[in-house]
Tab-separated table of C-alpha atoms in Angstrom:
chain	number	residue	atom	x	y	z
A	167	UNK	CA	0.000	0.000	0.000
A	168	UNK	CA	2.749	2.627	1.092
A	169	UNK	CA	4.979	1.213	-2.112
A	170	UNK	CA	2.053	2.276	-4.312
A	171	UNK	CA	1.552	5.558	-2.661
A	172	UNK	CA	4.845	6.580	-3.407
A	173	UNK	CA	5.005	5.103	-7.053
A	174	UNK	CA	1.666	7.470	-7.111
A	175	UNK	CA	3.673	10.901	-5.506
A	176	UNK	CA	6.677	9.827	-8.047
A	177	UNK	CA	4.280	10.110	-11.017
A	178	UNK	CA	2.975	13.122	-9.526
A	179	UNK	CA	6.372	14.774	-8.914
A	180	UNK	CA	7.444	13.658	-12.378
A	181	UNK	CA	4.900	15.461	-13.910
A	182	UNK	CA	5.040	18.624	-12.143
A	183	UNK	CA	8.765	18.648	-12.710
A	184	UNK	CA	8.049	18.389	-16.447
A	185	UNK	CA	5.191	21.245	-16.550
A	186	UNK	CA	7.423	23.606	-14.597
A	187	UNK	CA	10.277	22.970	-17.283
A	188	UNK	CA	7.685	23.363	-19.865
A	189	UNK	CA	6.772	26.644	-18.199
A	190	UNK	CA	10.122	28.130	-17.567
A	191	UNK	CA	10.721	27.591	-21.413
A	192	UNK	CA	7.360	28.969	-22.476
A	193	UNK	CA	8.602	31.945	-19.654
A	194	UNK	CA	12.004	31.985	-21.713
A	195	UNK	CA	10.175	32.382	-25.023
A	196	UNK	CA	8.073	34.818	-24.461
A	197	UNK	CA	10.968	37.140	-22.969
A	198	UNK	CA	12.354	36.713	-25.666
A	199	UNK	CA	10.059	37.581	-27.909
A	200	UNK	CA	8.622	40.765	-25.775
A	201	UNK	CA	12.602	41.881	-26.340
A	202	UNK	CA	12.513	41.439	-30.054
A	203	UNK	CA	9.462	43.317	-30.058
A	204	UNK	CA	10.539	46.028	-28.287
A	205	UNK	CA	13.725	46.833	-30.001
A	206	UNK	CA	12.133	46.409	-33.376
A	207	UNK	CA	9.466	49.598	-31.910
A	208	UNK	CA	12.500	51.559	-30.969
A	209	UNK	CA	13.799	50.897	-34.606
A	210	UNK	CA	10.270	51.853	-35.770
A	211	UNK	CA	10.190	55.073	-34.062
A	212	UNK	CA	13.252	56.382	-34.772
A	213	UNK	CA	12.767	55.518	-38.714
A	214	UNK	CA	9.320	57.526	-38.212
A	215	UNK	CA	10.926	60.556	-36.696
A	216	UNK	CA	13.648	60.508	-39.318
A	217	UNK	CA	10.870	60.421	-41.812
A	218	UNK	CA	8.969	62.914	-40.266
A	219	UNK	CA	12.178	64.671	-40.204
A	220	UNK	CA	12.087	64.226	-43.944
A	221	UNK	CA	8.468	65.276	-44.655
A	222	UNK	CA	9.238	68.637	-42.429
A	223	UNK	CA	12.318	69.151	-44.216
A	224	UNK	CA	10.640	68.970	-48.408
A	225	UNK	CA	7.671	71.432	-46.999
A	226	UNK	CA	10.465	74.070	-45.502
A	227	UNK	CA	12.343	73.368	-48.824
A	228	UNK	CA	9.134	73.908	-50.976
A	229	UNK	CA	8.459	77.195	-49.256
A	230	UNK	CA	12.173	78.442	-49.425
A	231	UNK	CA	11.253	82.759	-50.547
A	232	UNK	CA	15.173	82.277	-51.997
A	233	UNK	CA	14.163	79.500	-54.297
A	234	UNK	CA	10.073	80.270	-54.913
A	235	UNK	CA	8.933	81.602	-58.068
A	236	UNK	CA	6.286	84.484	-58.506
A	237	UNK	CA	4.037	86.035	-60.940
A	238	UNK	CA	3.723	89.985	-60.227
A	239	UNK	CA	4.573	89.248	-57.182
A	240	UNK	CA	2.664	86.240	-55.804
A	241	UNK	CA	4.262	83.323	-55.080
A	242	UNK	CA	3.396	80.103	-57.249
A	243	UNK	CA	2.936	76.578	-56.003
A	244	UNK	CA	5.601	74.272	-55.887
A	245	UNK	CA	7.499	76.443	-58.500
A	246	UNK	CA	11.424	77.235	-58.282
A	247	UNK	CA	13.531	80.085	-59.738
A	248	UNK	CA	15.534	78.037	-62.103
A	249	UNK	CA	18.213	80.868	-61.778
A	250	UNK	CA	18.175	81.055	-58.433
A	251	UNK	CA	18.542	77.493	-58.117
A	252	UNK	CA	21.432	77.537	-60.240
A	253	UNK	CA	22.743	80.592	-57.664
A	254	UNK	CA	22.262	78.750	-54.932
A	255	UNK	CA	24.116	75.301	-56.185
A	256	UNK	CA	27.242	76.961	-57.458
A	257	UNK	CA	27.508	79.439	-54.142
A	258	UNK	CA	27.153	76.210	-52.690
A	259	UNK	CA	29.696	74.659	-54.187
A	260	UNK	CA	32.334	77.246	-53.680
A	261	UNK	CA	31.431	77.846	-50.175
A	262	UNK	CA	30.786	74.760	-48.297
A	263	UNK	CA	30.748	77.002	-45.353
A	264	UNK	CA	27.130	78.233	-46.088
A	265	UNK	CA	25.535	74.983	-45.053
A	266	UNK	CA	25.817	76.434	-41.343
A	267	UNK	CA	23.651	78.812	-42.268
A	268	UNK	CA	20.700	76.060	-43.289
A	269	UNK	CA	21.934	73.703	-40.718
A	270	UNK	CA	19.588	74.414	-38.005
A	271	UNK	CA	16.802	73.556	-40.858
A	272	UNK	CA	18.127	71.428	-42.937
A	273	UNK	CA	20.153	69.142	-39.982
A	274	UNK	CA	21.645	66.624	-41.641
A	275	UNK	CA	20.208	65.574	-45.020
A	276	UNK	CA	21.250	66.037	-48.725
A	277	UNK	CA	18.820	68.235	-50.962
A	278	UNK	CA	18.853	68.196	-54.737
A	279	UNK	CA	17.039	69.070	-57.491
A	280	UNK	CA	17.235	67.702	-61.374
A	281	UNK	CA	15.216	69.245	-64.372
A	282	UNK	CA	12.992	65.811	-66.381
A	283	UNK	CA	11.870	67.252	-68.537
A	284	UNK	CA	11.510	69.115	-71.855
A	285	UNK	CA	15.227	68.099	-71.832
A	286	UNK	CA	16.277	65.506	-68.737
A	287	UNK	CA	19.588	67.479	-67.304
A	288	UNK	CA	22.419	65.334	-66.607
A	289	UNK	CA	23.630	68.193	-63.986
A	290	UNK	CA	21.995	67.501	-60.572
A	291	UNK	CA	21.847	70.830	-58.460
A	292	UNK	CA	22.862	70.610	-54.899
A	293	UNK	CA	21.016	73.093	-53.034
A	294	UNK	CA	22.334	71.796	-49.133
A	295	UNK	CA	24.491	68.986	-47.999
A	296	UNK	CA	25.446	68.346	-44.885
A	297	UNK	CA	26.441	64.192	-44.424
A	298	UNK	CA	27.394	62.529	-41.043
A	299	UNK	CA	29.689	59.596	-41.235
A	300	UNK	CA	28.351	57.756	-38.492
A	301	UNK	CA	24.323	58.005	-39.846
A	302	UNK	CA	22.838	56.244	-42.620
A	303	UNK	CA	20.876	57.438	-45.627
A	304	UNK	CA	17.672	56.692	-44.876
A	305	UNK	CA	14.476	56.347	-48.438
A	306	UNK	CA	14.590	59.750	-50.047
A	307	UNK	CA	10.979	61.994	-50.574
A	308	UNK	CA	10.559	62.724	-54.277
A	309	UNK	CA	8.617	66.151	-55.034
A	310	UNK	CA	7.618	67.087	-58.658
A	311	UNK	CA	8.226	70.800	-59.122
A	312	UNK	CA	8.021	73.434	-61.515
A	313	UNK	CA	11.628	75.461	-62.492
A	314	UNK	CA	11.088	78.537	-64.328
A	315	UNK	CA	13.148	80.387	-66.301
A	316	UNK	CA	12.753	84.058	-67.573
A	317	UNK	CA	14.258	85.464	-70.771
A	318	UNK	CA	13.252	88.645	-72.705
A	319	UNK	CA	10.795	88.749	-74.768
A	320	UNK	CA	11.049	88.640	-78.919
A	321	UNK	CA	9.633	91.905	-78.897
A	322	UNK	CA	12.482	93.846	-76.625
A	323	UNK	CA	9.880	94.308	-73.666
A	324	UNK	CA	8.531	92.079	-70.980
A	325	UNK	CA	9.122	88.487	-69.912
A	326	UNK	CA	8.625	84.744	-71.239
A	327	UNK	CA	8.291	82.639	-68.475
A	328	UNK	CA	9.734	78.862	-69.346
A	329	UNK	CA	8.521	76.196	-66.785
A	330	UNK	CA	10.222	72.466	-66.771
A	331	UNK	CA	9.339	69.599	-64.995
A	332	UNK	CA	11.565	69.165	-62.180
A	333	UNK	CA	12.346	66.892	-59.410
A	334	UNK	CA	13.044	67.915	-55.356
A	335	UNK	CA	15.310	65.096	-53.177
A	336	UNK	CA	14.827	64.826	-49.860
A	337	UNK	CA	17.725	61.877	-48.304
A	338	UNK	CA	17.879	62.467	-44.509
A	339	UNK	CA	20.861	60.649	-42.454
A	340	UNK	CA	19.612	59.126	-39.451
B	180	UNK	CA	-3.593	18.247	-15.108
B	181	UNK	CA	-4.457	21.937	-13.436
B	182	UNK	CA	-0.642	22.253	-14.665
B	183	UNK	CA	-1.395	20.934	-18.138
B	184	UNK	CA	-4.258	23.110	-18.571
B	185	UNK	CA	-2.264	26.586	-17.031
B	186	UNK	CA	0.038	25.695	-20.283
B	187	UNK	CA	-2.469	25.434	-22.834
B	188	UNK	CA	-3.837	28.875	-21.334
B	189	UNK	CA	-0.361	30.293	-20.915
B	190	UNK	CA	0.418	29.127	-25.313
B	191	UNK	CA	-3.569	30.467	-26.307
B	192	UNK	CA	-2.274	34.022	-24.776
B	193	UNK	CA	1.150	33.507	-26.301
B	194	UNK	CA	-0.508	33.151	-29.597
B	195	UNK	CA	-2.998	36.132	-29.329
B	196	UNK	CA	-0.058	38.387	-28.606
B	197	UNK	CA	1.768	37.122	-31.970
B	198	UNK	CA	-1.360	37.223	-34.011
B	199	UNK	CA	-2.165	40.830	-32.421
B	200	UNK	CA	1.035	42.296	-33.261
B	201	UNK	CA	2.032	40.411	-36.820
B	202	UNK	CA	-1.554	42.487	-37.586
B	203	UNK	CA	-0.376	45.612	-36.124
B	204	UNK	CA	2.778	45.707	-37.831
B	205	UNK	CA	1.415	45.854	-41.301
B	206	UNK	CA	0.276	49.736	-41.041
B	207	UNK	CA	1.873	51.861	-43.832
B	208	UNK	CA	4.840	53.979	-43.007
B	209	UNK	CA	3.507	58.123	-42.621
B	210	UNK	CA	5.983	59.102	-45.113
B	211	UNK	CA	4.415	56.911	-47.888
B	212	UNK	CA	0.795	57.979	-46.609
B	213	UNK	CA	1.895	62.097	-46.452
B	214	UNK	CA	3.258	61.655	-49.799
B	215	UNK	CA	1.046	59.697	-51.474
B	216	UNK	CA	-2.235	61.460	-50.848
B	217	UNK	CA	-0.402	65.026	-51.065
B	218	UNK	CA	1.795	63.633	-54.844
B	219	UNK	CA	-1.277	63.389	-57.094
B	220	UNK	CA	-1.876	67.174	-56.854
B	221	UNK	CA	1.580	68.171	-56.929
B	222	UNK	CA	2.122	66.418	-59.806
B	223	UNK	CA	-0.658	67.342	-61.769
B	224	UNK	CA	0.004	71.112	-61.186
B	225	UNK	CA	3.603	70.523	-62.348
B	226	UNK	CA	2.619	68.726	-65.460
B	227	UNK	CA	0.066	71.518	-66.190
B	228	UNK	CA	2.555	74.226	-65.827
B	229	UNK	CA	5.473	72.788	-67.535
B	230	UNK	CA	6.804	72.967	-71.277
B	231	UNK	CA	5.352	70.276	-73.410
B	232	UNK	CA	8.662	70.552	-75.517
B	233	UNK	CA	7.000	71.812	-78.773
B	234	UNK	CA	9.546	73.188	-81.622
B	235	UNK	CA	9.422	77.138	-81.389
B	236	UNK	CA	7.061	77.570	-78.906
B	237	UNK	CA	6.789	77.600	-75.433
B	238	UNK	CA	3.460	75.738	-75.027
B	239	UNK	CA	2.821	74.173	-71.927
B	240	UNK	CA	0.635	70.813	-71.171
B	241	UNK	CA	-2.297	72.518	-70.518
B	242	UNK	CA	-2.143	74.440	-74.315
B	243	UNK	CA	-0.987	70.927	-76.253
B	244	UNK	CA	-3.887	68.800	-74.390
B	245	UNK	CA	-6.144	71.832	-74.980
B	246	UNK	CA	-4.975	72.143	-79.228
B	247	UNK	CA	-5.833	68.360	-79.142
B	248	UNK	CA	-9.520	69.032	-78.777
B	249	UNK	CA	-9.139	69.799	-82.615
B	250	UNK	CA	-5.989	68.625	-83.649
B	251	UNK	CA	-6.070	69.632	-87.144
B	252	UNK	CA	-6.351	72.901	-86.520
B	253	UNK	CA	-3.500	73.163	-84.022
B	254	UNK	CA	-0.521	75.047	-84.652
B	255	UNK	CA	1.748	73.137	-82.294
B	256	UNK	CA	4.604	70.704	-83.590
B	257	UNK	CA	6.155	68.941	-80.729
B	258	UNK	CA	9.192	66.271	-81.374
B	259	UNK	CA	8.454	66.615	-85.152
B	260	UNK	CA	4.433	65.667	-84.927
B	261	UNK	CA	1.914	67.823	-85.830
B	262	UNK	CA	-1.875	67.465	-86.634
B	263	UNK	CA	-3.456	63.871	-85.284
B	264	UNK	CA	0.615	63.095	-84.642
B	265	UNK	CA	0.158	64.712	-81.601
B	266	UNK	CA	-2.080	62.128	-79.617
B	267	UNK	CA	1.147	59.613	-79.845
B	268	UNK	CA	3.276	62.646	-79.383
B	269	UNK	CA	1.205	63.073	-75.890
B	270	UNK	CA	1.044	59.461	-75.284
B	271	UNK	CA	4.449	58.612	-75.357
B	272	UNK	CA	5.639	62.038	-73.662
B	273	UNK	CA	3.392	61.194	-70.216
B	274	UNK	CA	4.318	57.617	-70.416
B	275	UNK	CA	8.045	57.953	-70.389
B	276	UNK	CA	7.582	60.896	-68.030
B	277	UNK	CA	5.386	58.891	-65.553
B	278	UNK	CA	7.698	56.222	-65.836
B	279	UNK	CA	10.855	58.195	-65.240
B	280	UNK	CA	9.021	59.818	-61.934
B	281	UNK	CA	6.367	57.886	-60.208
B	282	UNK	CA	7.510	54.591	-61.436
B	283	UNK	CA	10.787	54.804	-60.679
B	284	UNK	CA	9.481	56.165	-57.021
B	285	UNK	CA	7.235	52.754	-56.836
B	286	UNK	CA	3.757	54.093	-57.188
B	287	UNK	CA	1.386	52.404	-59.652
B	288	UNK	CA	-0.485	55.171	-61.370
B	289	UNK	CA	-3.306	56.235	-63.542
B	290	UNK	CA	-3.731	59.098	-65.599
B	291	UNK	CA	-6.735	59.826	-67.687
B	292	UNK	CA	-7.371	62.898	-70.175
B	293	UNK	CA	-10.899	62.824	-70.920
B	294	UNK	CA	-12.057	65.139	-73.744
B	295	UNK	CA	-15.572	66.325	-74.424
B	296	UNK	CA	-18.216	64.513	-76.487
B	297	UNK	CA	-18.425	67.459	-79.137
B	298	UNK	CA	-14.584	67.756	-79.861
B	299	UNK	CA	-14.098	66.403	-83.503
B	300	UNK	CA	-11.539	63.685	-82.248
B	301	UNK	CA	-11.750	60.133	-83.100
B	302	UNK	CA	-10.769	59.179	-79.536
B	303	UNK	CA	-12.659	60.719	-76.687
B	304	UNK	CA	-9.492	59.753	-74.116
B	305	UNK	CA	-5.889	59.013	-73.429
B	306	UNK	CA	-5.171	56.527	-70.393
B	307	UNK	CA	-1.904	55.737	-69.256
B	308	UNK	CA	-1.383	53.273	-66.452
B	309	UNK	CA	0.655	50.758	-64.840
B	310	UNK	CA	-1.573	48.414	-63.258
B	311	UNK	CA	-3.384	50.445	-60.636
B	312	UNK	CA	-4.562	48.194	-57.887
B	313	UNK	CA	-4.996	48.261	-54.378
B	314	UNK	CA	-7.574	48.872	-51.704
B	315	UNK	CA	-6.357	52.341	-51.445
B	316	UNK	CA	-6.747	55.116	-53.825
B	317	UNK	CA	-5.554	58.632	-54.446
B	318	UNK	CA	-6.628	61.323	-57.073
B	319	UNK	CA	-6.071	64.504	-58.076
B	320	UNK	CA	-8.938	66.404	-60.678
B	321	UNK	CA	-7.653	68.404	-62.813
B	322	UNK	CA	-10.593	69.925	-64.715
B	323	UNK	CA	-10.408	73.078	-67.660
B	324	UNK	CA	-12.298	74.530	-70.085
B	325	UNK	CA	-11.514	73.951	-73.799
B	326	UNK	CA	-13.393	75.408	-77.291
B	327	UNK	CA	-15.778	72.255	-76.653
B	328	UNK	CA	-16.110	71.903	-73.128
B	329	UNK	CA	-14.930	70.518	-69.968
B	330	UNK	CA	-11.463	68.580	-69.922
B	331	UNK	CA	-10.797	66.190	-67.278
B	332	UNK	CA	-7.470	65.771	-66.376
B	333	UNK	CA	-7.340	62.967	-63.517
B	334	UNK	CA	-4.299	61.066	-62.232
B	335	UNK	CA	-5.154	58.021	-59.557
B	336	UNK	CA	-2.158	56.771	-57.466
B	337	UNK	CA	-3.004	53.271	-55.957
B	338	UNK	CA	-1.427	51.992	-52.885
């Protein structure tokens, strides 16, 4: 009788030793996973902000008075001074310094902008670029924009205004 | 068995959780939503407003689609076409323009020119798309007044 009682708590102790292994693994796994989850959010967020950053960054850009184009005065939608796009480039260019004056706007992040069409233009105008080693390049925002050009007119007074199809890049390092 | 049966509660939850946030996860990044909804209109007003690229002449895409109401008497020649020439001329000038932009930026798109029943045209639209499906749709109306009527200028971006 006592030898069967004991075979009996044995069993019993067997078993609960295997359920508490099986829970202690289930315990494991789901640590595990909780972790995974949680440092793919934090991955998640900070891509967000940095495309946040990115949407923030093409609106200021769109709404640059250096860059905008007018007509008698009022400012046109997504349209860009071609020449004043070119200005900007090749000061640019010469003068890396300048980008300290966008910096606090522009952070870090790589702005260009590339005429289609009539005629695509190999030449790709860099308006701001400022890169940091350590951060990555995260998927640029494309904007379609107009670029205007004015030239005198065949009959020695007033404008033509030119438009082209144009492309704004947004790449922000993050 | 109250052990066994903690378990089978303890994987049902684990499972929830998984399904719960695999469902979550599949929400559309806000830089693909912002753009998309706000790129339709953009783009249309840039089309509108830029050079169609006709020989001596700065004619924009809002003059050539307008001319093509009555080609014939249209005074535009764009990449040598003139006349009923410039339908293709059109055609092939948004296609390799859409292409270059939105699908290169990996949007499927749809872009429709819809002319008015009176215009003496043999073809009452141009549509140029790249298979647009998906649940979600964005468009842009683009709509202007020609010698016969209304013109409809609509592009659809599907996501």
């Amino acid at each position: 009788m006592k030898y069967k009682k004991n075979k009996k708590a044995q069993v019993q102790m067997t078993e609960n030793v295997i359920i508490l292994f099986i829970f202690f693994i289930l315990l494991v796994f789901s640590i595990v996973f909780y972790t995974r989850l949680q440092t793919a959010k934090i991955g998640d967020v900070s891509t967000e902000k940095a495309e946040m950053d990115a949407i923030e960054i093409a609106q200021k850009v769109l709404s640059m008075p250096e860059l905008q184009c007018s007509v008698q005065g009022a400012a046109t939608p997504d349209c860009y001074d071609f020449v004043s796009v070119n200005a900007t480039a090749s000061a640019m260019e010469k003068n890396p310094d300048l980008v300290n004056i966008y910096s606090n706007i522009f952070k870090f992040s790589t702005i260009t902008i590339q005429k289609i069409f009539p005629e695509k233009d190999e030449e790709v105008f860099v308006i701001y670029d400022k890169k940091n080693e350590e951060l990555q390049d995260i998927m640029p925002t494309y904007s379609p924009i107009i670029l205007c050009e004015y030239s005198q007119s065949n009959f020695g007074y007033g404008q033509t205004r030119i438009c082209s199809f144009g492309v704004l890049k947004v790449a922000v390092y993050s | 068995m109250i052990g066994l049966a903690i378990i089978v509660i303890l994987i049902a939850f684990g499972m929830f959780f998984i399904i719960r946030f695999s469902v979550s996860d599949q929400q559309e990044s806000i830089t693909k939503t912002v753009q998309v909804k706000e790129l339709p209109k953009n783009f249309l007003n840039t089309l509108l407003y830029s050079e169609a690229g006709c020989e001596g002449s700065s004619a924009t895409f809002t003059r050539l689609i307008g001319d093509l109401e009555d080609p014939l008497s249209s005074s535009l020649t764009c990449g040598g076409k003139s006349g009923e020439d410039l339908f293709f001329y059109l055609n092939e000038t948004l296609s390799d323009l859409l292409s270059q932009t939105l699908g290169e930026w990996g949007h499927n798109y749809e872009l429709l020119i819809d002319f008015p029943d009176t215009a003496p045209i043999e073809e009452n639209e141009i549509r140029i798309t790249n298979i647009c499906i998906g649940d979600q749709k964005d468009s842009s109306h683009f709509p202007f007044t020609g010698d016969y009527g209304m013109i409809r200028v609509v592009l659809t971006i599907c996501h």
